[in-house]
XYZ file of C-alpha atoms in Angstrom:
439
model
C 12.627 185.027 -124.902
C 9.940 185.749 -127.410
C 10.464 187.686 -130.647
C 8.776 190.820 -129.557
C 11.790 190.971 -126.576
C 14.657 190.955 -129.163
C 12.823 193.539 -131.005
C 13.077 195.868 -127.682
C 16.164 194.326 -126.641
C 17.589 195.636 -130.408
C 15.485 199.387 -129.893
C 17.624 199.693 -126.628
C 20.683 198.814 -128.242
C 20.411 201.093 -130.534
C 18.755 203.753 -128.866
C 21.971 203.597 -125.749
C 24.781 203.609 -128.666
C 23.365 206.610 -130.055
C 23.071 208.204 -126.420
C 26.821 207.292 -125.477
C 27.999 208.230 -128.991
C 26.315 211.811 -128.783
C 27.383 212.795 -124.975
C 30.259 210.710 -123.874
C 32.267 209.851 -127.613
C 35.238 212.035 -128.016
C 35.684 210.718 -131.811
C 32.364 210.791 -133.627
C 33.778 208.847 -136.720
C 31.936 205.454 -137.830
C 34.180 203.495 -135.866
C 33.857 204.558 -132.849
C 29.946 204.146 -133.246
C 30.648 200.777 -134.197
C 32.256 199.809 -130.570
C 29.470 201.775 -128.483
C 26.921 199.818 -130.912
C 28.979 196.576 -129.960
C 29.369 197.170 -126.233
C 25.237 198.415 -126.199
C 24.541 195.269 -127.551
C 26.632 193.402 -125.330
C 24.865 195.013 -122.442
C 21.411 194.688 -123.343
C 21.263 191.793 -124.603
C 23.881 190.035 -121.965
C 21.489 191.542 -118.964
C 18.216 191.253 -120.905
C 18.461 187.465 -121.768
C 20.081 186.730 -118.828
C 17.453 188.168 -116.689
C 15.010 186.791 -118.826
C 15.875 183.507 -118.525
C 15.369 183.894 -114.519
C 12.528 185.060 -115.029
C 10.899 182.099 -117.170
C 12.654 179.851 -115.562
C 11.442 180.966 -112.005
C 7.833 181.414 -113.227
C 7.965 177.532 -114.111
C 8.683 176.555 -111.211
C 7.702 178.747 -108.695
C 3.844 180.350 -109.025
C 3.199 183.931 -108.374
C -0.571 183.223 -107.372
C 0.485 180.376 -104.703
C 3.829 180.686 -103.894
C 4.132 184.833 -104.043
C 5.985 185.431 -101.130
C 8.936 182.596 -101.891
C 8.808 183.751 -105.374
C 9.627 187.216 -104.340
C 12.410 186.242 -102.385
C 14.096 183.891 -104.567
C 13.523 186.302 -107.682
C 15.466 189.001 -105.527
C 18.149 186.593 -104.182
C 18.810 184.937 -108.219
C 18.297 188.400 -109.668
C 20.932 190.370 -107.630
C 23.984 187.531 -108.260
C 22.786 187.199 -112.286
C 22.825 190.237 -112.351
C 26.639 191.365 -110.712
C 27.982 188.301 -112.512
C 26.676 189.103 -115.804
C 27.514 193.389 -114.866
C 31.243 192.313 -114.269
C 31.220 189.747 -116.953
C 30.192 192.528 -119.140
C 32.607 195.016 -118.144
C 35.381 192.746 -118.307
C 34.879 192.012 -122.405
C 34.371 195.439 -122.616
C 37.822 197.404 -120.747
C 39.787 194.236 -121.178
C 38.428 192.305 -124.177
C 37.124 194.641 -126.972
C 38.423 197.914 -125.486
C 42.059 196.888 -124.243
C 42.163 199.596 -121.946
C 42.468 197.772 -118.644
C 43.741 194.093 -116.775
C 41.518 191.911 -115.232
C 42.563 193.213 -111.805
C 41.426 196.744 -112.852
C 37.878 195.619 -112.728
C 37.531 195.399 -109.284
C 39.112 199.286 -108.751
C 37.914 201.912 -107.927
C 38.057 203.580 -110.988
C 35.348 201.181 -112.428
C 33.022 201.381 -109.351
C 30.560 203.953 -111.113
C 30.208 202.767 -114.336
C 29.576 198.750 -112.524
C 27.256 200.651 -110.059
C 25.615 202.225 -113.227
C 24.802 198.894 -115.032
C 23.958 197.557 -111.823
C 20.900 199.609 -111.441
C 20.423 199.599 -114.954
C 20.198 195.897 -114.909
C 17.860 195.920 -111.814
C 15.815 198.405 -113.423
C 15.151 195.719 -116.628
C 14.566 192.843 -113.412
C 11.988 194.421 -112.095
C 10.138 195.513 -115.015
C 10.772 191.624 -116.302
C 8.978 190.507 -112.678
C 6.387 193.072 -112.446
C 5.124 192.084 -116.201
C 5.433 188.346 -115.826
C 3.270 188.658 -112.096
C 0.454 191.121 -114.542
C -0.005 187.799 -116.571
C 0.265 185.151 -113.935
C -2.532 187.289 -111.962
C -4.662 187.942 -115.199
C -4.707 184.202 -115.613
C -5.489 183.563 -112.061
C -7.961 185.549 -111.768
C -9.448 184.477 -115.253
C -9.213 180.864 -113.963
C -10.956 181.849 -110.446
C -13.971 183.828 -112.404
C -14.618 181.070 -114.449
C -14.320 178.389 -111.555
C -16.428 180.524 -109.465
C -19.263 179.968 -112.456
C -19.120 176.561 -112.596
C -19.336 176.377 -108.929
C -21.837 178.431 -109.103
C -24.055 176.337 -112.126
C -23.251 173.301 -110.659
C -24.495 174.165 -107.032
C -28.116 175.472 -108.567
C -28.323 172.724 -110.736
C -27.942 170.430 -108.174
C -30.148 172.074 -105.355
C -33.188 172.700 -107.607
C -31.994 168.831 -108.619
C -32.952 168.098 -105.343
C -36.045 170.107 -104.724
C -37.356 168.638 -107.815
C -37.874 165.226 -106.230
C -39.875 166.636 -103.441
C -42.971 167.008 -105.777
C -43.103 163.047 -107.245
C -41.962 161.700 -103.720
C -44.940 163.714 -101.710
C -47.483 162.845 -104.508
C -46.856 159.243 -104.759
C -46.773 158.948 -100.887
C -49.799 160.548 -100.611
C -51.794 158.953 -102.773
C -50.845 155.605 -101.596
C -52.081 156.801 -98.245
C -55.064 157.897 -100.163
C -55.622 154.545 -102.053
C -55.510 152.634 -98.428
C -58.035 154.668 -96.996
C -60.684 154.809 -99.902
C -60.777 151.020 -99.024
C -61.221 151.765 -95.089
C -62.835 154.481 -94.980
C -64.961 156.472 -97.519
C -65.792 159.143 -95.733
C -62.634 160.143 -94.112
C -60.734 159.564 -97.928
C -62.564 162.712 -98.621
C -61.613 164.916 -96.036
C -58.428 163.265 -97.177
C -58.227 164.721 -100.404
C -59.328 167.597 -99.411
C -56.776 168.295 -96.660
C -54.171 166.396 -99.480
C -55.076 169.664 -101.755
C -54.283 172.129 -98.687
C -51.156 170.426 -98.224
C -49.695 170.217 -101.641
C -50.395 173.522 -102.263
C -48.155 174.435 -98.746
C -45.422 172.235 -100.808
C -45.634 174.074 -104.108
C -45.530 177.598 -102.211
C -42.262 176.822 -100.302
C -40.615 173.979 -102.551
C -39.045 176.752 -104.669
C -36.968 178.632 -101.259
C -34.080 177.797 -99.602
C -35.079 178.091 -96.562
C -38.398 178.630 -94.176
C -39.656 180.068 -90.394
C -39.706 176.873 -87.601
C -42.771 178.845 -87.304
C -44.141 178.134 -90.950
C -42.973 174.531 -90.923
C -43.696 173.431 -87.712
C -47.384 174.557 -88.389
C -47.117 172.758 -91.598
C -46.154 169.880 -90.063
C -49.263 169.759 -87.598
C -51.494 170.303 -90.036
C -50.149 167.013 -92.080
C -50.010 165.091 -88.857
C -53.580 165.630 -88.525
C -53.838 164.104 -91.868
C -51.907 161.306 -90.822
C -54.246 161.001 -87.952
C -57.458 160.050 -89.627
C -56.124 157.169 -91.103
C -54.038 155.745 -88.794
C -56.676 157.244 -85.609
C -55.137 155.793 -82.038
C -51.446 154.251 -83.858
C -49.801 157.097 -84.017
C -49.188 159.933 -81.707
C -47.624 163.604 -82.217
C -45.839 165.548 -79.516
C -44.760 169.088 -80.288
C -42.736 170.654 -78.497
C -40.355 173.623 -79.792
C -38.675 177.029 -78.022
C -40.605 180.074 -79.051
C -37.461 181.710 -79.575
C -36.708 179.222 -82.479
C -39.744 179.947 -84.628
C -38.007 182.818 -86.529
C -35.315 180.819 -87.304
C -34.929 178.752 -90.091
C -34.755 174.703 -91.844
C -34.746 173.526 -94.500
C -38.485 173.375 -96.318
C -40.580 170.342 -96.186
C -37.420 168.832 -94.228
C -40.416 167.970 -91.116
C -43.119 166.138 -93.548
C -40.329 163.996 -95.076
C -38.795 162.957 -91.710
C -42.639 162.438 -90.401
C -43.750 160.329 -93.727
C -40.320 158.492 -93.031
C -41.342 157.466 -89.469
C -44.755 155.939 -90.798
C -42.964 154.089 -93.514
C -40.450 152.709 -92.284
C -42.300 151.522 -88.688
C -45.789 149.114 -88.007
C -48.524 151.034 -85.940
C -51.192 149.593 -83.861
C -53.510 150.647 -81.107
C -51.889 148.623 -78.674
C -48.528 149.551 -80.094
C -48.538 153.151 -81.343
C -46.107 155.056 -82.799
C -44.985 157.753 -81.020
C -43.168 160.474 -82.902
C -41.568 163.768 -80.663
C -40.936 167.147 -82.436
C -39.276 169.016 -80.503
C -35.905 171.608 -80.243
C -32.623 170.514 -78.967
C -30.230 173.325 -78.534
C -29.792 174.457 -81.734
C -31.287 171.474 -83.490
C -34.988 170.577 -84.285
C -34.849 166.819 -83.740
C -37.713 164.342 -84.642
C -38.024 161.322 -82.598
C -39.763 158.256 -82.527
C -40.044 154.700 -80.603
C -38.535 151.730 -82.991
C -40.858 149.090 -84.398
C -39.276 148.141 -87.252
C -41.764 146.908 -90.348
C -40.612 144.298 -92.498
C -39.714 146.149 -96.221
C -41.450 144.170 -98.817
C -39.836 145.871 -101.144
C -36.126 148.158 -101.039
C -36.703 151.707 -100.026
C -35.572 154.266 -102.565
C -33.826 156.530 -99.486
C -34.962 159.475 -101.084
C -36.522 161.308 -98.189
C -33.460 161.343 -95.543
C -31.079 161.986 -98.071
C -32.494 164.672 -99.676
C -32.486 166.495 -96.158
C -29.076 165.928 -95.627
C -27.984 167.101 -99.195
C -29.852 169.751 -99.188
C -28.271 171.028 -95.916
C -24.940 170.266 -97.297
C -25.282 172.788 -99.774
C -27.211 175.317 -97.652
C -24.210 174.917 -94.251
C -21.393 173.475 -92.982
C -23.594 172.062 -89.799
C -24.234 168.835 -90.382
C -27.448 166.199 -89.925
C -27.326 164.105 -87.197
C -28.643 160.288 -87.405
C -28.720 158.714 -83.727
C -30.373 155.273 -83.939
C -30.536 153.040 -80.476
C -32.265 149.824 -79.988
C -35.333 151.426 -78.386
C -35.880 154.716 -80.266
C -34.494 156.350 -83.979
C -33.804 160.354 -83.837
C -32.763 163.006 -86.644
C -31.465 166.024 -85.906
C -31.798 169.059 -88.538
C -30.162 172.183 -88.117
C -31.793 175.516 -87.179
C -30.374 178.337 -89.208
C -29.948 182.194 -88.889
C -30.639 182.949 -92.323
C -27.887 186.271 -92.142
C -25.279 184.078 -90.815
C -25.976 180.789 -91.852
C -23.170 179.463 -95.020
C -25.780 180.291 -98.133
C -25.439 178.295 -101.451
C -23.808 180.161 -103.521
C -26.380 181.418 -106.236
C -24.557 184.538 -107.664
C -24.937 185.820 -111.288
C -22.122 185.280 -113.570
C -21.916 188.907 -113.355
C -21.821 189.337 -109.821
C -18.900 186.456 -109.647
C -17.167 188.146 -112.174
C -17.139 191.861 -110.808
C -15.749 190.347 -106.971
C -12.922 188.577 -108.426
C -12.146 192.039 -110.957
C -12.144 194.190 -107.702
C -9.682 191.879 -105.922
C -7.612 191.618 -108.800
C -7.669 195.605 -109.338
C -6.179 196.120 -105.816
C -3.553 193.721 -106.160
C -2.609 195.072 -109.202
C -2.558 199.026 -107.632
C -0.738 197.746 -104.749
C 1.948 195.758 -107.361
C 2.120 198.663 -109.716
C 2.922 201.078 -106.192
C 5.969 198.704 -105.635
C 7.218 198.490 -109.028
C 7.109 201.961 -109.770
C 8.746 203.072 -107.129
C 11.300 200.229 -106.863
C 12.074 202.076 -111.080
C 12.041 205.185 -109.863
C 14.940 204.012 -107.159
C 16.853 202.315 -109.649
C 16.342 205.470 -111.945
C 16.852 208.231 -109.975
C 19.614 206.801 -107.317
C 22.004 206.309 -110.434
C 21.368 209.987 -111.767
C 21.741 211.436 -108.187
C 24.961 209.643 -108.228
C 26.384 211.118 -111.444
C 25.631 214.232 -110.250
C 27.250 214.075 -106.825
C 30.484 212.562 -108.716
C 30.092 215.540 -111.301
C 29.521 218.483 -109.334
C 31.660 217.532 -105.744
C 33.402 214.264 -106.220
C 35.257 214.806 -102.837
C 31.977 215.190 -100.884
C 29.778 212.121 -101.306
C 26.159 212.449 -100.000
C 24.463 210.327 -102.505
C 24.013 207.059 -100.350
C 22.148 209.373 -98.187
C 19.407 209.380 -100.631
C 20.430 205.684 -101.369
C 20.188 204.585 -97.645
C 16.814 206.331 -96.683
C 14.904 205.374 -100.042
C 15.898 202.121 -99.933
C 15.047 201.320 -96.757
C 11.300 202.330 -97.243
C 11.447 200.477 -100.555
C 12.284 197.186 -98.501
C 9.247 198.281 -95.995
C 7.130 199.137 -98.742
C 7.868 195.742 -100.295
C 7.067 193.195 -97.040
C 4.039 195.359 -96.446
C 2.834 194.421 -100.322
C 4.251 190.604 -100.394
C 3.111 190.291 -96.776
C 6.556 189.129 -95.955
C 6.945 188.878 -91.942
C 3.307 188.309 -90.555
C 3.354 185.444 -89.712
C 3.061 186.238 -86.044
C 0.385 188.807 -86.763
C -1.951 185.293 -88.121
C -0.049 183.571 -84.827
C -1.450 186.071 -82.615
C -4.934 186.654 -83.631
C -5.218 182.526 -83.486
C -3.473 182.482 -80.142
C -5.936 185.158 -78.995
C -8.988 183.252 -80.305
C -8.334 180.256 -79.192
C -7.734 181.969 -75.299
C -11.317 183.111 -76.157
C -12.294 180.032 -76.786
């Protein structure tokens, strides 16, 4: 209980003495203001601290953000007895103790019903504002701590996909060029229609290294045209098969994903005429798979891995489908997948902004939903206890105030599952059942 709590707790006090001393005080002499100051005090700060303490002690140990339905029910269950111990605690030091005007055994008359039914409410009334206001700051943290969580997802996912398209531009050059160097030795001529073709190509890689995504279409024609290049050196050793579903060239991969999976294949395996490589493009359900006969070449040196893997990260941060690597004693095959760019899982490249204004508009309709309940779970505990006074004032021998009572409180309890989502769980049940019939 903080400092700016005893202040109110002391402004109630004071401000409920006066109140009871005005309207209800038979004697106004100093005295008597003295006891209703006393017993105010003894109220307010008996239910106030008590109550408080609940309430920290419940929000340490039980989280409103990921426990808000058992929190709910155990902050009812622990507020209702706290609160009729402390009422009749209360009530006791007051008629018995400090009062004298009553036995122990009076207290549980009828003659002390209202005024316990009174301080009841009362006491309710200061639960539920203690509940609502410490669920307000556990949700502006939360949702604080999800904004800024969100950002560094965010950061850390760009940061680590242009990470990863930034190798793309070394890796091709270095290749190719080596390819290059080979073939000035072998063949003049065709090194020139090399470079030339080289310049075509590069400039393919430096229009579409920069997007997340490309057409089949786009790559697969890419991919011929670097195959041809791959051709003039290599002639008769190698040999490309194409073979994709027109209905998959709309659809989308991964950019440059075929040309590192081709280079790959002539790396990593020995060509000849009278063994040639023989490397299959072609779509496999929802897959574009590139295929080729094993023949193994001896590494000289380690590979760096860089081509394969930077497929399969890059996928990993683009969908949830995942790469396939089948590998057989006779033939190796890789398996990308083909993506509908509106449905496919995209990386998550928001704006700060953008982040920030989702997780505000989720948090305002919590909060409108929360402030429905709480204000009309006051209003109850206000109005019930007034309605009550007056039906005890104006026709104490005909009571219609749990009427009222009854029906109110009955579509406070509805209104409060339907907020704290309490009894759904067969709705989720259901709709799981009926998907998995689907299925």
């Amino acid at each position: 209980m903080n400092k700016k709590s005893l202040i109110t707790l002391s402004w109630i006090t004071l401000g409920s003495s006066i109140f009871f001393f005005t309207f209800f005080s038979n004697e106004k002499t100093l005295e008597n203001f003295g006891y209703n100051l006393l017993i105010s005090a003894m109220y307010a700060f008996g239910l106030g601290l008590s109550n408080g303490f609940v309430n920290d002690f419940l929000n340490k140990k039980l989280s409103w953000a990921e426990q808000t339905r058992l929190r709910t029910i155990v902050g009812i269950v622990a507020t209702l007895i706290v609160n009729f111990i402390m009422v009749y605690l209360c009530t006791y030091l007051n008629y018995v103790v400090i009062q004298k005007v009553a036995t122990a055994e009076d207290i549980f008359s009828k003659k002390y019903t209202f005024s316990i039914w009174f301080m009841i409410n009362f006491a309710l009334m200061i639960s539920a504002f203690l509940h609502a206001k410490g669920f307000m700051e556990e949700l502006k943290k939360t949702s604080k701590k999800e904004v800024v969580e969100q950002k560094l997802i965010a950061k850390s996912a760009n940061a680590q996909f242009e990470s990863l398209k930034n190798q793309l531009d070394p890796h091709f050059l270095f290749n190719s060029l080596n390819v290059l160097t080979a073939l000035i030795d072998e063949n003049p001529e065709q090194a020139q229609k090399f470079t030339t073709s080289m310049s075509k190509i590069y400039r393919y890689v430096l229009e579409q290294k920069d997007k997340e995504m490309v057409k089949v279409e786009d790559e697969i024609e890419f991919a011929k045209i670097y195959c041809n290049l791959l051709k003039t050196r290599f002639e008769d050793s190698v040999n490309f098969t194409f073979d994709i579903n027109p209905d998959d060239l709309q659809k989308q991969v991964v950019p440059l994903s075929l040309q590192l999976l081709l280079e790959n294949c002539i790396k990593h395996n020995f060509a000849t005429s009278s063994k040639p490589l023989n490397v299959r493009v072609f779509t496999e359900g929802k897959f574009l798979s590139i295929e080729n006969n094993l023949q193994v070449r001896e590494q000289l040196t380690e590979s760096a891995g860089i081509g394969l893997s930077n497929i399969v990260q890059r996928y990993a941060l683009l969908t949830k489908d995942n790469v396939y690597i089948e590998k057989s004693e006779e033939n190796f095959k890789v398996k990308i997948p083909i993506l509908i760019e509106k449905n496919s899982q995209k990386m998550t490249t928001y704006t700060s902004q953008t982040t920030e204004n989702a997780a505000y508009e989720k948090a305002v309709k919590r909060v409108k939903e929360l402030k429905g309940f709480y204000g009309n779970l006051i209003s109850y505990c206000i109005v019930i206890p007034f309605l009550v006074i007056i039906n005890l004032i104006t026709s104490p021998r005909e009571i219609w105030f749990y009427w009222p009572m009854l029906g109110w409180g009955i579509g406070l309890a509805a209104h409060g599952m339907n907020v704290f989502a309490i009894g759904k769980n067969w709705e989720e049940k259901k709709i799981q059942e009926i998907m998995n019939n689907q299925k």
